[in-house]
Structures are given as structure tokens and as C-alpha cells.
Short mmCIF file of C-alpha atoms and ligand atoms in Angstrom, two decimals:
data_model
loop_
_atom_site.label_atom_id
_atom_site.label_comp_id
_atom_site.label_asym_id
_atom_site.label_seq_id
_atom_site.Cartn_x
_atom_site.Cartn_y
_atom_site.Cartn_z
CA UNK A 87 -11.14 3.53 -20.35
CA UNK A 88 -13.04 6.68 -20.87
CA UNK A 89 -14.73 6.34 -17.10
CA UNK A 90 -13.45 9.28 -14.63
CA UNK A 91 -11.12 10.28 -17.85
CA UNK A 92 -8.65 7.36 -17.89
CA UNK A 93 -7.07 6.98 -20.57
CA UNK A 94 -3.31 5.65 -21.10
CA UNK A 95 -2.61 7.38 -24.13
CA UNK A 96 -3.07 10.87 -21.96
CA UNK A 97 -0.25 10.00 -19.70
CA UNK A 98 2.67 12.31 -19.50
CA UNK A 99 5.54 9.84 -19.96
CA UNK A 100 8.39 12.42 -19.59
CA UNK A 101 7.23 12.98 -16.06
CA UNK A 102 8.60 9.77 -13.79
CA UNK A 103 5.90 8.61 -11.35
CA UNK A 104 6.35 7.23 -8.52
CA UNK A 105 4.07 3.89 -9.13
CA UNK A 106 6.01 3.42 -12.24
CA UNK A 107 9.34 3.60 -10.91
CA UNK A 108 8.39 1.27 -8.28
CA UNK A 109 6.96 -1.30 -10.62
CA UNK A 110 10.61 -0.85 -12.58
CA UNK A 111 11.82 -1.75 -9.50
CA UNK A 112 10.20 -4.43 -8.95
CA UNK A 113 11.16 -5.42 -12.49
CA UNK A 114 7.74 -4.93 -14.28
CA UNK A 115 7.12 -3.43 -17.50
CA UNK A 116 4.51 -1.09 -17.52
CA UNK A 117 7.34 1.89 -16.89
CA UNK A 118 9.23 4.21 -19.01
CA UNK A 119 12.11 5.61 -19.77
CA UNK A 120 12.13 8.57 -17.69
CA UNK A 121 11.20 6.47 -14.62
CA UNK A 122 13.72 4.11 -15.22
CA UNK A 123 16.56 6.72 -15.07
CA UNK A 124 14.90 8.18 -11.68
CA UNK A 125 14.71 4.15 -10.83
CA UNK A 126 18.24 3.62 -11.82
CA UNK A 127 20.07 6.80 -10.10
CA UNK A 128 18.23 5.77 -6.84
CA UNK A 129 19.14 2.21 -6.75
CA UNK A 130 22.89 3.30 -7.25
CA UNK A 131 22.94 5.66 -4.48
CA UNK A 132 21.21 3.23 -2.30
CA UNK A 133 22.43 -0.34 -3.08
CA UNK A 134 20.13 -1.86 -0.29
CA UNK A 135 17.03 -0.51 -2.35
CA UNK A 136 15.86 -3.10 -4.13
CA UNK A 137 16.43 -5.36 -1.66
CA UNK A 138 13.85 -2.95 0.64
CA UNK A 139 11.25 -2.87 -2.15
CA UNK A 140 11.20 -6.65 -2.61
CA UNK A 141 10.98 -7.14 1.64
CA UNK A 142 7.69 -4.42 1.39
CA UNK A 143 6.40 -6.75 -1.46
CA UNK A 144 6.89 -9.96 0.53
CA UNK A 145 5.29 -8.02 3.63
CA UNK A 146 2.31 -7.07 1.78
CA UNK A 147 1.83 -10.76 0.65
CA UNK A 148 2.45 -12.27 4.27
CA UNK A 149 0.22 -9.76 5.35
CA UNK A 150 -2.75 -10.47 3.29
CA UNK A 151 -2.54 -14.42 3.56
CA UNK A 152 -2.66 -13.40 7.82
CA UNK A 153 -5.86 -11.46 7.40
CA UNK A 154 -7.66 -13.78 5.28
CA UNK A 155 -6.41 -16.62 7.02
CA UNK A 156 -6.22 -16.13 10.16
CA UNK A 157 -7.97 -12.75 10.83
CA UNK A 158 -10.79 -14.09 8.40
CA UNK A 159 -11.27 -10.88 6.52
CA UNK A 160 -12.46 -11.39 3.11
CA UNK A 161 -12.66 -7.88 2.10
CA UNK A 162 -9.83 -5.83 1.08
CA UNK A 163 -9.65 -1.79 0.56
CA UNK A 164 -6.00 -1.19 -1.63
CA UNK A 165 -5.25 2.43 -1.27
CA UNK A 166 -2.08 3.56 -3.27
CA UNK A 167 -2.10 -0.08 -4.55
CA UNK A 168 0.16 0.15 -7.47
CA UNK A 169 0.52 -0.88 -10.92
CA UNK A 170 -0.68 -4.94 -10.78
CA UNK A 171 2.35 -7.24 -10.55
CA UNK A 172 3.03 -10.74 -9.74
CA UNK A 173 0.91 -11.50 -6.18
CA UNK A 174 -1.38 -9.07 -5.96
CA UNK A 175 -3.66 -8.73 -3.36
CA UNK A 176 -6.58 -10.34 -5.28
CA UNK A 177 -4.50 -13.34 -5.82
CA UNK A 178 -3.31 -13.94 -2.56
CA UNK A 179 -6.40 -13.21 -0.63
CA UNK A 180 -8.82 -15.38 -3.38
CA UNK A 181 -6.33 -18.13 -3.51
CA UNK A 182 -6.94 -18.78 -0.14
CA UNK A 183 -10.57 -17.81 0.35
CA UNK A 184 -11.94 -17.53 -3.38
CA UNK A 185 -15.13 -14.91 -1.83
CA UNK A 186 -12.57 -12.26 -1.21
CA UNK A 187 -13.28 -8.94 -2.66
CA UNK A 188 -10.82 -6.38 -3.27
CA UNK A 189 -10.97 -2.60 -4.43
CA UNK A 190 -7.93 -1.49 -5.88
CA UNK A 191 -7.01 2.55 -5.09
CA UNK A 192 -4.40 4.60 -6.76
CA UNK A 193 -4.00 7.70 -7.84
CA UNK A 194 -1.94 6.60 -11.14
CA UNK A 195 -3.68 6.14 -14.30
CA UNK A 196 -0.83 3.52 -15.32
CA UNK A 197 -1.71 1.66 -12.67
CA UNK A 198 -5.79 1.66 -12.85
CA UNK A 199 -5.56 1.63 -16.52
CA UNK A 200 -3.19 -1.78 -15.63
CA UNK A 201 -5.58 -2.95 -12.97
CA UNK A 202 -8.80 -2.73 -14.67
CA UNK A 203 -7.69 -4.87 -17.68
CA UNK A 204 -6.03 -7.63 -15.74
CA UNK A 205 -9.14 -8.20 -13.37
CA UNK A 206 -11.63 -7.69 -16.38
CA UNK A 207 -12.97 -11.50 -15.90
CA UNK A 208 -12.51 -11.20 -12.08
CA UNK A 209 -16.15 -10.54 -10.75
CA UNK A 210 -15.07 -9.86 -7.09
CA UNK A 211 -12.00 -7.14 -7.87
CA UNK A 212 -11.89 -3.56 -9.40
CA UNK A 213 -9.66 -0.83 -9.81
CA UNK A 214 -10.50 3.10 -9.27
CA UNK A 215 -8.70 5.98 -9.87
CA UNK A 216 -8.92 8.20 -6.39
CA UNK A 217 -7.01 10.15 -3.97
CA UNK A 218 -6.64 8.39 -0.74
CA UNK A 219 -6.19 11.87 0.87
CA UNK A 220 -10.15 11.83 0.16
CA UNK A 221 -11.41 8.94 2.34
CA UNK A 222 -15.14 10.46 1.57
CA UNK A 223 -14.88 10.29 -2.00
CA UNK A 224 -13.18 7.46 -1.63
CA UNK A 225 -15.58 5.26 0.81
CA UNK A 226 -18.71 6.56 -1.33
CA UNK A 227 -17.25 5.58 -4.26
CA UNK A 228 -19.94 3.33 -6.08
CA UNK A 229 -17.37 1.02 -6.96
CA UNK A 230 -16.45 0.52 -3.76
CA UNK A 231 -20.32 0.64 -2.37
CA UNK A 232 -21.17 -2.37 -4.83
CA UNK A 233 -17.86 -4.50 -4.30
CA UNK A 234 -17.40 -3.95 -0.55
CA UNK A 235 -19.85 -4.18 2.32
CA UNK A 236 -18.57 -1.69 4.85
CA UNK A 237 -21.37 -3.12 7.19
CA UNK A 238 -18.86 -5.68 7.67
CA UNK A 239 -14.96 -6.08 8.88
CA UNK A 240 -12.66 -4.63 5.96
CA UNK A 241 -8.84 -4.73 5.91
CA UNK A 242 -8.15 -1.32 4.61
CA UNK A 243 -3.77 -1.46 3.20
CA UNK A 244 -1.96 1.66 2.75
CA UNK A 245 1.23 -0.01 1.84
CA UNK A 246 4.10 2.13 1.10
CA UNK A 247 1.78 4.78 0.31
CA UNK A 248 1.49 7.36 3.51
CA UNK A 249 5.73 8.72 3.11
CA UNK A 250 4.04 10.92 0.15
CA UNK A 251 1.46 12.26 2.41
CA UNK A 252 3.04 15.24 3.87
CA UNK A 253 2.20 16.02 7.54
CA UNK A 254 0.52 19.49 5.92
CA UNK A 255 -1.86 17.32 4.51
CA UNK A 256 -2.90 15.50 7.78
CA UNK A 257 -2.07 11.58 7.29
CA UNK A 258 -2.99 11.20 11.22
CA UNK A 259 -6.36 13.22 9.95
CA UNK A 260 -6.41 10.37 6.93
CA UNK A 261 -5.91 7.20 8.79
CA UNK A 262 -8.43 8.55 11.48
CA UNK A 263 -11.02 8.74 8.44
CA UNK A 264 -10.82 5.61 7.21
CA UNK A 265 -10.73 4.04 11.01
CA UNK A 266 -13.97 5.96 11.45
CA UNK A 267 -15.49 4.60 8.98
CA UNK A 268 -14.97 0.60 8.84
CA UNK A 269 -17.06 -1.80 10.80
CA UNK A 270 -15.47 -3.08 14.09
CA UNK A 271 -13.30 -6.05 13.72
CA UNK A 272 -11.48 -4.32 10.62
CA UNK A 273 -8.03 -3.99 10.33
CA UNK A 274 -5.68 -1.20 9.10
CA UNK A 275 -2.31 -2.34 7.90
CA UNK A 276 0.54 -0.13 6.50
CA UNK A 277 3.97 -0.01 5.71
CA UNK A 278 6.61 3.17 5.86
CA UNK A 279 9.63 4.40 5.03
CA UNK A 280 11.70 5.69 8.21
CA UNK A 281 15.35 7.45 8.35
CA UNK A 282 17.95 5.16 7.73
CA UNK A 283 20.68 5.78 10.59
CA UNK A 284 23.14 3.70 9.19
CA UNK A 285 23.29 5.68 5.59
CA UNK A 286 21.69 9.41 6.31
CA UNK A 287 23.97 11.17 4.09
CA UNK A 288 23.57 8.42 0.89
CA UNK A 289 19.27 8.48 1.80
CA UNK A 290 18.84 11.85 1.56
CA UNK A 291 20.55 12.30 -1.71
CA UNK A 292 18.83 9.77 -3.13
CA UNK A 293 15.21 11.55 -1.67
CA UNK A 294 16.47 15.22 -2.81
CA UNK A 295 16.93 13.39 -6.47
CA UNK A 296 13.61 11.32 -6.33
CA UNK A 297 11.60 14.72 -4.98
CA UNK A 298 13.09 16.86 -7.87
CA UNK A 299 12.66 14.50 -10.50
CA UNK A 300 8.98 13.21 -9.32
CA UNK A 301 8.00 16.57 -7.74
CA UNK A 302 6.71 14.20 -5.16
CA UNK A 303 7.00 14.39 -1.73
CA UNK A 304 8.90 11.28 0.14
CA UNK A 305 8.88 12.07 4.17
CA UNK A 306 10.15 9.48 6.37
CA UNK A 307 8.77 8.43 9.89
CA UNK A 308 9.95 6.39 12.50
CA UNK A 309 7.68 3.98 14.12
CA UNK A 310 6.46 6.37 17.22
CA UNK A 311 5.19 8.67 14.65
CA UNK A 312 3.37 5.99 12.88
CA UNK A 313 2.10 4.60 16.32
CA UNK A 314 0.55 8.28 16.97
CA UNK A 315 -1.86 7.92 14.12
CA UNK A 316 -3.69 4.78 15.58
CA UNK A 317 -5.87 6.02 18.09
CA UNK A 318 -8.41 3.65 19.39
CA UNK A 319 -6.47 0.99 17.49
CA UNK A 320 -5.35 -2.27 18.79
CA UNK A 321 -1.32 -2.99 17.32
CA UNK A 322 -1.69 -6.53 16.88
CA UNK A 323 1.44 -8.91 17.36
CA UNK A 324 4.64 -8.62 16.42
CA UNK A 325 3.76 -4.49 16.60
CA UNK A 326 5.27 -1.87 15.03
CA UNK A 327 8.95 -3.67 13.11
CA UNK A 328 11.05 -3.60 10.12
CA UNK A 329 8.73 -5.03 7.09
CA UNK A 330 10.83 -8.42 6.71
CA UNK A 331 10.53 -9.25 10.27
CA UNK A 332 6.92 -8.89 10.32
CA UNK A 333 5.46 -12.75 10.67
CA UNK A 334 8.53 -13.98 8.71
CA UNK A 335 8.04 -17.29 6.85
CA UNK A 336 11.51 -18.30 7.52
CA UNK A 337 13.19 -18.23 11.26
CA UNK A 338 16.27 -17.33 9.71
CA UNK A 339 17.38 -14.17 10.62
CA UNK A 340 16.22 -11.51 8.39
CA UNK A 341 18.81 -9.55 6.11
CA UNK A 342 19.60 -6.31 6.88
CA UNK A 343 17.26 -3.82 4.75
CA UNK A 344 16.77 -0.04 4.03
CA UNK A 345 14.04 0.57 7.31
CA UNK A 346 10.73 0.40 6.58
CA UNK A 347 8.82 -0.46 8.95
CA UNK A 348 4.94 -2.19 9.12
CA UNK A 349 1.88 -2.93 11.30
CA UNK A 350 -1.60 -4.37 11.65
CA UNK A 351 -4.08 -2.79 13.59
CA UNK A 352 -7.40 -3.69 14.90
CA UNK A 353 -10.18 -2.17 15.28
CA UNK A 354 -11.65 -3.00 18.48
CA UNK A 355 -15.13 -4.42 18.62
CA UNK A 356 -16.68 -2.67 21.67
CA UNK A 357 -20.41 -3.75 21.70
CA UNK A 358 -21.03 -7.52 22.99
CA UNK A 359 -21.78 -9.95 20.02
CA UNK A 360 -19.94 -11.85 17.88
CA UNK A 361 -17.00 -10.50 15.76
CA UNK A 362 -14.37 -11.79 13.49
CA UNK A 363 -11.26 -13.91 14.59
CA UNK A 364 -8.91 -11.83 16.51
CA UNK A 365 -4.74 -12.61 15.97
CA UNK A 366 -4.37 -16.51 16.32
C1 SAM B 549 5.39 2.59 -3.75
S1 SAM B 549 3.88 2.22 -4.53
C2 SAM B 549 3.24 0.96 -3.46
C3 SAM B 549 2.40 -0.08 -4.19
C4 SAM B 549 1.84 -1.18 -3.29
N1 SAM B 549 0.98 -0.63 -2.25
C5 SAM B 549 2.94 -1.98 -2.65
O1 SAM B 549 3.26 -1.74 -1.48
O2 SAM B 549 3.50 -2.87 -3.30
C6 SAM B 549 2.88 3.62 -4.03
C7 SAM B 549 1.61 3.81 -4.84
O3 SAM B 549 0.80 4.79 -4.19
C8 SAM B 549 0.17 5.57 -5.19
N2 SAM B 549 -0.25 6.84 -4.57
C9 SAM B 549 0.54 7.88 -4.17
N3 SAM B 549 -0.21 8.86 -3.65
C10 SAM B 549 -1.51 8.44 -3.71
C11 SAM B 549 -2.77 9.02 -3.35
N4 SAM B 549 -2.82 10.23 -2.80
N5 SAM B 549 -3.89 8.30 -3.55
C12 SAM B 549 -3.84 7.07 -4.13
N6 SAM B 549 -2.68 6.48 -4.52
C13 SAM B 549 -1.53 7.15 -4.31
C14 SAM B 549 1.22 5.70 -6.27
O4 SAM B 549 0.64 6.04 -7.51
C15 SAM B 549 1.83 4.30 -6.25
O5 SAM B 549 1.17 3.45 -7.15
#
């Protein structure tokens, strides 16, 4: 645990963090007790929460049984992936094809800290600690250099990760990075918060009390803004719509959630010559 300073023990546990009050939410137990009061006042101002957080969970696993699947990516690029919890990527992607590799990305130390000890005996799966706003430091990582082959198609997730990216700090600048950089034939899928028109007055209470306690910024977008950071992208079907009616397993009618919203986008392979599987 000593690599890049991770340790644990040096965690300040008084000051709630947003990947541990979303693993409380999810009902894991690597939080404490100052995230679970943050966790707790939000999910009473906002009954539909949890409800929200389980549909982005259940997106994220949909999502990642599609790509490897039917997209046939076998490489995966986590950013902002959280503290490990029942189906992670890794799981899902190596049930299905057992080659997948997957680089875990998150800022947290809970979570890396997490990460790195439950994919110890994995040989195709790590965890770093890095900044997705840095998709050079990130990308050159040597951890991601050996696990990853960027030669080749890589699904690259920012899952519920971009609404604390400020638009000072250039998301649209962000995503373009990372597009740059992957082989044709990748994919870039995300998830988002947007404003919730049917509770505006009980959402932004509950942000104002999650900014002030976190001393994180949460921004929420609505899908055009999201579509304006995919330039040169290809949306792939269904496009741009609320997480649980993305590819739903079910054809019941989805229950109403909290709006976030999610996507999969292509990159386009231009040059003649084979690529991966396009959307079946
Ligand atoms: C809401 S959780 C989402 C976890 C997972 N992607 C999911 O959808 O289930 C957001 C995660 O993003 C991480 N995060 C926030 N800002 C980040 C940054 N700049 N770089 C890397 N990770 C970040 C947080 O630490 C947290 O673990």
C-alpha cells in the first residue's frame, strides 16, 4: 500500500467522500460514519435516491455485458470507478469473456486501497489511484501501459463520475482527451446526473447539503449538454436516455427514477480494414 502514498490508515474519516457515501448507498461497508450521515440526510430529502443509484448500478452492469458481448471489447478503462462492490466491472466483463482486462481509476484511496486487495489474485485487473481530469497521466500510467493495449479498441466508463467535473475544469476538454487517444472501434460510455423537473426545490437542497458537507462539486446536465461533448462520436442505439431504460433486461416499463441519464459512443473506424463488431 505504500505505492503513489496509499495508505488507508492516512484517510481523513471525518471528511465524507463522495465514493464512500455512494458505496453506503449502495449498502457496502467500506464507509464511515460521517458519510453515512451525508448518505442518510440525502436519501431523506430525496426518497427516489436510492432507487437512482441502484438503476446507475444495473446500467453499468448491462452496459459492460453489451460491450463485451456484443461490441466484443475485452478491454476496459474504469475512471471514477468506485469502491469494489458486488458486480464489478471485472466480474461482469471476465465472466463472459475470461481475457478481459480492466484498469480500475479513482481518485479515492478507500476505493484503490479496496480495489487492489480484492483483485490481488486477478492477473488481468488493477486498481490506480489518478485524477481522471489528467487523461495524460492517466493513459501513460504504467499500470495501465502493461494491462491495456491502447493499440487496440478500449471501452473507456466514466460512470457517474463527470457531475463533479465542473465546466471550469473542461469535461468537454476531458472526454475529447481520452477520445483522442483510444484506437478506433473504442467506445466511451457514461452516465449523468441531470435536473430533476419533477422535484427542483427537494434536489437542490439535497446538492447544497452534499456540496457543503463533501466540499465537492455535483453539477447536473441534461442530455444536449452531454451530447455536445462527443464530437466525432457515433451515439450508438437507444442514444442518449434515462439509465434504466438503457437496453433494459425486462420490457416492463421502467420505474420512475431521479434522471440520470446514459450513453455509448463509438468511435468511428475511418481507415478501410477490419474493426471490431459494431451495435448488433
Ligand atoms: C458515484 S461514484 C461512481 C462509481 C461507479 N463508477 C459507478 O457508477 O457505480 C463516483 C466515483 O468517482 C470518483 N471520482 C470523483 N472524481 C474523480 C476524479 N477526478 N478522478 C478519478 N475518480 C474520481 C469518486 O471517488 C467515486 O469513487
Amino acid at each position: 500500500m505504500a505505492e503513489f502514498g496509499l495508505s488507508v490508515q492516512d484517510v481523513d474519516t471525518e471528511l465524507p467522500s463522495p465514493a464512500r457515501i455512494y458505496d453506503y448507498w449502495l449498502g457496502g461497508s467500506h464507509n464511515f460514519a460521517a458519510d453515512r450521515v451525508v448518505g442518510e440526510r440525502a436519501a431523506a430529502a430525496m426518497p427516489t435516491l436510492r432507487a437512482a443509484i441502484m438503476a446507475n448500478r444495473a446500467f453499468l452492469h448491462r452496459m459492460v455485458a453489451h460491450l463485451v458481448a456484443q461490441c466484443r471489447i475485452t478491454q476496459f478503462l474504469d475512471l471514477g470507478s468506485g469502491i469494489p462492490t458486488v458486480g464489478n466491472v471485472h466480474e461482469i466483463a471476465q465472466r463472459i469473456d475470461p481475457e478481459a482486462r480492466v484498469v480500475y481509476v479513482d481518485i479515492d484511496q478507500v476505493a484503490v486501497a479496496h480495489g487492489r486487495q480484492l483483485l490481488a489474485d486477478n492477473p488481468r485487473a488493477v486498481a490506480i489511484l489518478a485524477d481522471l481530469r489528467r487523461p495524460e497521466t492517466v493513459l501513460r500510467h504504467p499500470q495501465v501501459r502493461t494491462t491495456l493495449d491502447l493499440d487496440r479498441p478500449v471501452a473507456v466508463l466514466m460512470n457517474a463520475v463527470l457531475h463533479f467535473i465542473p465546466d471550469s475544469e473542461g469535461p468537454d476538454a476531458i472526454v475529447a482527451a481520452y477520445a483522442a487517444a483510444l484506437a478506433p472501434g473504442s467506445y466511451l460510455a457514461l452516465s449523468h446526473a441531470a435536473p430533476d423537473l419533477d422535484h427542483p426545490t427537494e434536489q437542490a437542497g439535497m446538492i447544497d447539503n452534499y456540496q457543503q458537507s463533501t466540499g465537492v462539486q455535483f453539477i447536473h446536465r441534461t442530455p444536449e449538454q452531454l451530447a455536445a461533448w462527443l464530437v466525432g462520436l457515433d451515439i450508438q442505439p437507444p442514444g442518449i436516455v434515462l439509465v434504466n431504460q438503457w437496453r433494459p433486461d425486462s420490457e416492463e416499463a421502467p420505474a420512475p427514477i431521479l434522471r440520470t441519464y446514459g450513453l455509448l459512443a463509438r468511435k468511428p473506424v475511418t481507415s478501410l480494414g477490419a474493426g471490431p463488431a459494431t451495435e448488433a
